[in-house]
Amino acid sequence: MPAESLHHRILDNLTTATLLVEADLSVAYLNPAAEALLEISGSRVLGEAVGRLFIDDGELLPALQDASERAVAFTRREVLLTLPSGQQVTVDFAVTPISESDHHVALVLELQPMDRLLRISREEGIVSTQQTTRALVRNLAHEIKNPLGGLRGAAQLLARELTRVLPEAQLTEYTAIIIEEADRLRNLVDRMLGPHQTPRHDVVNLHEVLERMRQLLQAETGGRIAFRRDYDPSIPDTLGDREQLIQALLNIGSNAVQALTSAQTPSPEIRLRTRVLRQFTIGTRRHRLVVRMDIEDNGPGVPADIARTLFYPMVSGRPDGTGLGLSISQSIINRHAGLIECHSRPGCTVFSIYIPLEPQAHEQDG
């Protein structure tokens, strides 16, 4: 087999996107992985300027020109490339010069897509944090509820004794306060723990879950906030706990409503969107089919100081918030083998809920 043909076969079968760029920065070759990454046909761009493949940030093309002129290699990590379609991809970018003659230096460009690796790493962090937090809350709840039970029992005994010894003193109002406050703290701890019961995993239509949430929020807001729907009608029913899923989405939707209301956002709206993702990884597990449900609002965005701890218990961006809603929602979706992510900037906050559609993907969480 000729060496050139062998080289082409090797390059064509690499999973790393590889391009050959001439000294004048025209494209001489790109392998199928590069075509897929850059969303372009190689036959259409051969001989064209490499700048056609992505929108230059003002720094990359001069760096390529300098690498060709000086025959120096360079590497950039997590470069955000904007494709002509507007799609953005994050890549590790390695450039190696190849001297073909004294005055001709071509460049080999290797682009390793990082979006999936970054997302997996981020999701592993979210799942690990959620598991650690839940273990901490369980232990804390145990330590709090035991003395609370003793405190409440002692207050009840004291109330009975006071009624017997001093029936007209009306001192039991003080013991009643102790009992009520003990109950309030116990309820707060129970809310931190989230739903006690294991998800039932009956057949559920996720669009019905979204619609129920929308109806409840519309009734609450009295039409002051517009709801836009963009559903994929091909999404099949799946297994899940309808009531728990409604609660999880309602917590997110209620936060969006309160953010829009508090900021007095002009023309406030919430968009509900569903899509099917194929061969999608949640954490470290790959699923054949996953549904993504987006709850998007055009409010002020999540405060930067709580963005990284948004799903922790007792973290809230509102002075009167308990900080439990999102933590409970994440716990419920985790019990459905899924995950919630948030991407936020002023004017656009999106909570994305990922749930596997395969029945075997659902796992119980004891």
Short mmCIF file of C-alpha atoms in Angstrom, two decimals, residues 93-323:
data_model
loop_
_atom_site.label_atom_id
_atom_site.label_comp_id
_atom_site.label_asym_id
_atom_site.label_seq_id
_atom_site.Cartn_x
_atom_site.Cartn_y
_atom_site.Cartn_z
CA PHE A 93 -6.45 23.46 19.78
CA ALA A 94 -2.96 22.14 18.86
CA VAL A 95 -0.97 23.50 15.92
CA THR A 96 2.16 21.79 14.56
CA PRO A 97 4.24 23.24 11.66
CA ILE A 98 5.47 20.93 8.89
CA SER A 99 8.33 22.20 6.73
CA GLU A 100 7.86 21.14 3.13
CA SER A 101 10.58 23.43 1.75
CA ASP A 102 12.72 26.35 2.87
CA HIS A 103 9.93 28.80 2.16
CA HIS A 104 6.86 26.64 2.62
CA VAL A 105 5.57 25.70 6.08
CA ALA A 106 2.23 23.94 6.33
CA LEU A 107 0.32 23.51 9.59
CA VAL A 108 -1.37 20.49 11.09
CA LEU A 109 -4.34 21.53 13.25
CA GLU A 110 -5.70 19.09 15.82
CA LEU A 111 -9.03 19.97 17.43
CA GLN A 112 -10.15 17.88 20.38
CA PRO A 113 -13.79 18.66 21.28
CA MET A 114 -14.12 19.35 24.98
CA ASP A 115 -17.84 20.13 25.32
CA ARG A 116 -18.84 16.57 26.20
CA LEU A 117 -15.86 16.05 28.53
CA LEU A 118 -16.48 19.37 30.27
CA ARG A 119 -20.18 18.58 30.65
CA ILE A 120 -19.47 15.10 32.03
CA SER A 121 -16.97 16.54 34.49
CA ARG A 122 -19.46 19.22 35.53
CA GLU A 123 -22.27 16.69 35.93
CA GLU A 124 -20.08 14.35 37.96
CA GLY A 125 -19.39 17.30 40.25
CA ILE A 126 -23.11 18.07 40.57
CA VAL A 127 -24.01 14.44 41.32
CA SER A 128 -21.14 14.05 43.80
CA THR A 129 -22.06 17.30 45.54
CA GLN A 130 -25.72 16.29 45.72
CA GLN A 131 -24.88 12.91 47.23
CA THR A 132 -22.52 14.45 49.76
CA THR A 133 -25.04 17.12 50.68
CA ARG A 134 -27.84 14.61 51.14
CA ALA A 135 -25.64 12.43 53.36
CA LEU A 136 -24.72 15.49 55.42
CA VAL A 137 -28.36 16.57 55.73
CA ARG A 138 -29.44 13.04 56.77
CA ASN A 139 -26.82 12.96 59.52
CA LEU A 140 -27.67 16.49 60.61
CA ALA A 141 -31.39 15.67 60.62
CA HIS A 142 -30.77 12.67 62.86
CA GLU A 143 -28.76 14.77 65.31
CA ILE A 144 -31.42 17.51 65.37
CA LYS A 145 -34.58 15.40 65.50
CA ASN A 146 -33.50 13.23 68.44
CA PRO A 147 -33.15 16.10 70.96
CA LEU A 148 -36.20 17.80 69.42
CA GLY A 149 -38.27 14.72 70.21
CA GLY A 150 -37.05 14.75 73.80
CA LEU A 151 -37.69 18.49 74.08
CA ARG A 152 -41.23 18.13 72.76
CA GLY A 153 -42.00 15.17 75.02
CA ALA A 154 -40.70 17.02 78.09
CA ALA A 155 -42.82 20.08 77.18
CA GLN A 156 -45.94 17.89 76.91
CA LEU A 157 -45.28 16.32 80.31
CA LEU A 158 -44.65 19.75 81.80
CA ALA A 159 -47.90 21.06 80.32
CA ARG A 160 -49.90 18.21 81.92
CA GLU A 161 -48.22 18.76 85.28
CA LEU A 162 -48.83 22.51 85.17
CA THR A 163 -52.49 21.93 84.36
CA ARG A 164 -52.80 19.57 87.33
CA VAL A 165 -50.94 21.72 89.87
CA LEU A 166 -51.91 25.21 88.73
CA PRO A 167 -55.09 24.78 86.69
CA GLU A 168 -55.90 28.50 86.70
CA ALA A 169 -52.41 29.88 86.06
CA GLN A 170 -52.60 29.41 82.26
CA LEU A 171 -48.90 28.61 82.15
CA THR A 172 -49.40 26.02 79.43
CA GLU A 173 -49.24 28.74 76.78
CA TYR A 174 -45.46 28.71 77.28
CA THR A 175 -45.22 24.97 76.86
CA ALA A 176 -47.46 25.25 73.80
CA ILE A 177 -44.89 27.63 72.26
CA ILE A 178 -42.11 25.12 72.95
CA ILE A 179 -44.10 22.31 71.33
CA GLU A 180 -45.05 24.43 68.28
CA GLU A 181 -41.47 25.57 67.71
CA ALA A 182 -40.17 22.00 68.08
CA ASP A 183 -42.71 20.90 65.46
CA ARG A 184 -41.68 23.77 63.17
CA LEU A 185 -38.01 22.78 63.37
CA ARG A 186 -38.88 19.12 62.75
CA ASN A 187 -40.90 20.07 59.67
CA LEU A 188 -38.02 22.21 58.40
CA VAL A 189 -35.64 19.28 58.75
CA ASP A 190 -38.12 17.00 56.95
CA ARG A 191 -38.31 19.50 54.09
CA MET A 192 -34.52 19.56 53.85
CA LEU A 193 -34.56 15.78 53.48
CA GLY A 194 -36.99 16.01 50.58
CA PRO A 195 -39.64 13.39 49.72
CA HIS A 196 -39.57 10.39 52.04
CA GLN A 197 -41.29 7.95 49.75
CA THR A 198 -39.51 6.17 46.90
CA PRO A 199 -40.74 7.25 43.42
CA ARG A 200 -43.60 5.04 42.24
CA HIS A 201 -42.43 4.83 38.62
CA ASP A 202 -45.80 4.52 36.95
CA VAL A 203 -46.26 5.36 33.28
CA VAL A 204 -46.19 9.15 33.00
CA ASN A 205 -46.46 11.67 30.17
CA LEU A 206 -43.86 14.39 30.75
CA HIS A 207 -45.85 16.93 28.74
CA GLU A 208 -48.77 16.41 31.11
CA VAL A 209 -46.39 17.10 34.00
CA LEU A 210 -45.23 20.34 32.35
CA GLU A 211 -48.79 21.35 31.56
CA ARG A 212 -49.89 20.78 35.15
CA MET A 213 -47.05 23.00 36.36
CA ARG A 214 -47.98 25.66 33.79
CA GLN A 215 -51.64 25.63 34.82
CA LEU A 216 -50.75 26.06 38.49
CA LEU A 217 -48.37 28.94 37.79
CA GLN A 218 -50.80 30.65 35.40
CA ALA A 219 -53.51 30.51 38.03
CA GLU A 220 -51.08 31.96 40.57
CA THR A 221 -49.91 34.82 38.34
CA GLY A 222 -53.31 35.66 36.87
CA GLY A 223 -51.95 36.04 33.33
CA ARG A 224 -49.27 38.57 34.25
CA ILE A 225 -46.57 36.27 32.86
CA ALA A 226 -46.69 34.82 29.35
CA PHE A 227 -46.02 31.10 28.93
CA ARG A 228 -44.58 29.90 25.60
CA ARG A 229 -44.54 26.20 24.75
CA ASP A 230 -42.20 24.41 22.37
CA TYR A 231 -42.84 20.70 22.82
CA ASP A 232 -41.52 17.77 20.82
CA PRO A 233 -44.67 15.67 20.23
CA SER A 234 -42.62 12.55 19.48
CA ILE A 235 -41.50 12.13 23.10
CA PRO A 236 -42.96 8.85 24.43
CA ASP A 237 -44.34 8.16 27.87
CA THR A 238 -41.81 7.00 30.43
CA LEU A 239 -41.74 5.66 33.98
CA GLY A 240 -41.79 8.07 36.88
CA ASP A 241 -43.63 9.46 39.86
CA ARG A 242 -46.04 12.03 38.45
CA GLU A 243 -46.63 13.90 41.70
CA GLN A 244 -42.96 14.13 42.59
CA LEU A 245 -42.07 15.29 39.07
CA ILE A 246 -44.75 17.98 39.23
CA GLN A 247 -43.29 19.13 42.55
CA ALA A 248 -39.75 19.22 41.13
CA LEU A 249 -40.77 21.30 38.12
CA LEU A 250 -43.10 23.50 40.17
CA ASN A 251 -40.22 24.47 42.48
CA ILE A 252 -38.20 25.61 39.46
CA GLY A 253 -41.15 27.36 37.81
CA SER A 254 -42.08 29.16 41.04
CA ASN A 255 -38.51 30.46 41.34
CA ALA A 256 -38.76 31.81 37.79
CA VAL A 257 -42.07 33.52 38.56
CA GLN A 258 -40.66 35.13 41.71
CA ALA A 259 -37.51 36.28 39.89
CA LEU A 260 -39.58 37.90 37.12
CA THR A 261 -41.97 39.48 39.62
CA SER A 262 -39.29 40.79 41.99
CA ALA A 263 -37.29 42.33 39.14
CA GLN A 264 -40.44 43.76 37.52
CA THR A 265 -39.17 42.40 34.20
CA PRO A 266 -40.80 44.09 31.20
CA SER A 267 -42.83 41.61 29.12
CA PRO A 268 -42.05 38.71 31.45
CA GLU A 269 -42.27 35.25 29.95
CA ILE A 270 -41.42 31.64 30.70
CA ARG A 271 -40.62 29.22 27.89
CA LEU A 272 -41.21 25.49 28.26
CA ARG A 273 -39.29 23.33 25.80
CA THR A 274 -38.80 19.57 25.36
CA ARG A 275 -36.32 17.69 23.20
CA VAL A 276 -35.11 14.11 22.80
CA LEU A 277 -31.36 13.52 23.03
CA ARG A 278 -29.82 10.32 21.70
CA GLN A 279 -26.80 8.51 23.14
CA PHE A 280 -26.59 11.07 25.92
CA THR A 281 -24.43 10.82 29.03
CA ILE A 282 -25.73 11.80 32.47
CA GLY A 283 -22.91 11.75 34.97
CA THR A 284 -20.92 8.67 33.97
CA ARG A 285 -23.79 6.69 32.49
CA ARG A 286 -24.70 6.75 28.81
CA HIS A 287 -28.36 6.45 27.86
CA ARG A 288 -29.89 5.58 24.53
CA LEU A 289 -32.65 8.17 24.86
CA VAL A 290 -32.92 11.11 27.24
CA VAL A 291 -35.59 13.81 27.40
CA ARG A 292 -34.49 17.36 28.13
CA MET A 293 -37.09 19.69 29.59
CA ASP A 294 -36.11 23.37 29.62
CA ILE A 295 -37.73 26.00 31.84
CA GLU A 296 -36.44 29.34 30.59
CA ASP A 297 -37.24 32.84 31.81
CA ASN A 298 -36.17 36.30 30.67
CA GLY A 299 -35.54 37.60 34.19
CA PRO A 300 -32.44 39.15 35.76
CA GLY A 301 -30.49 35.90 36.04
CA VAL A 302 -29.06 33.97 38.95
CA PRO A 303 -26.82 36.06 41.26
CA ALA A 304 -23.17 35.23 40.54
CA ASP A 305 -22.37 34.65 44.21
CA ILE A 306 -24.75 31.67 44.49
CA ALA A 307 -24.50 30.22 40.97
CA ARG A 308 -22.10 27.42 42.00
CA THR A 309 -24.07 26.47 45.13
CA LEU A 310 -27.54 26.86 43.67
CA PHE A 311 -28.68 23.31 44.47
CA TYR A 312 -27.36 23.28 48.04
CA PRO A 313 -29.95 23.30 50.85
CA MET A 314 -30.55 26.68 52.47
CA VAL A 315 -29.06 28.62 49.51
CA SER A 316 -31.43 31.27 48.18
CA GLY A 317 -31.19 34.46 46.18
CA ARG A 318 -34.22 35.96 47.97
CA PRO A 319 -34.20 37.39 51.50
CA ASP A 320 -37.41 35.50 52.31
CA GLY A 321 -36.45 32.27 50.55
CA THR A 322 -35.85 28.99 52.39
CA GLY A 323 -33.34 27.70 49.85
#
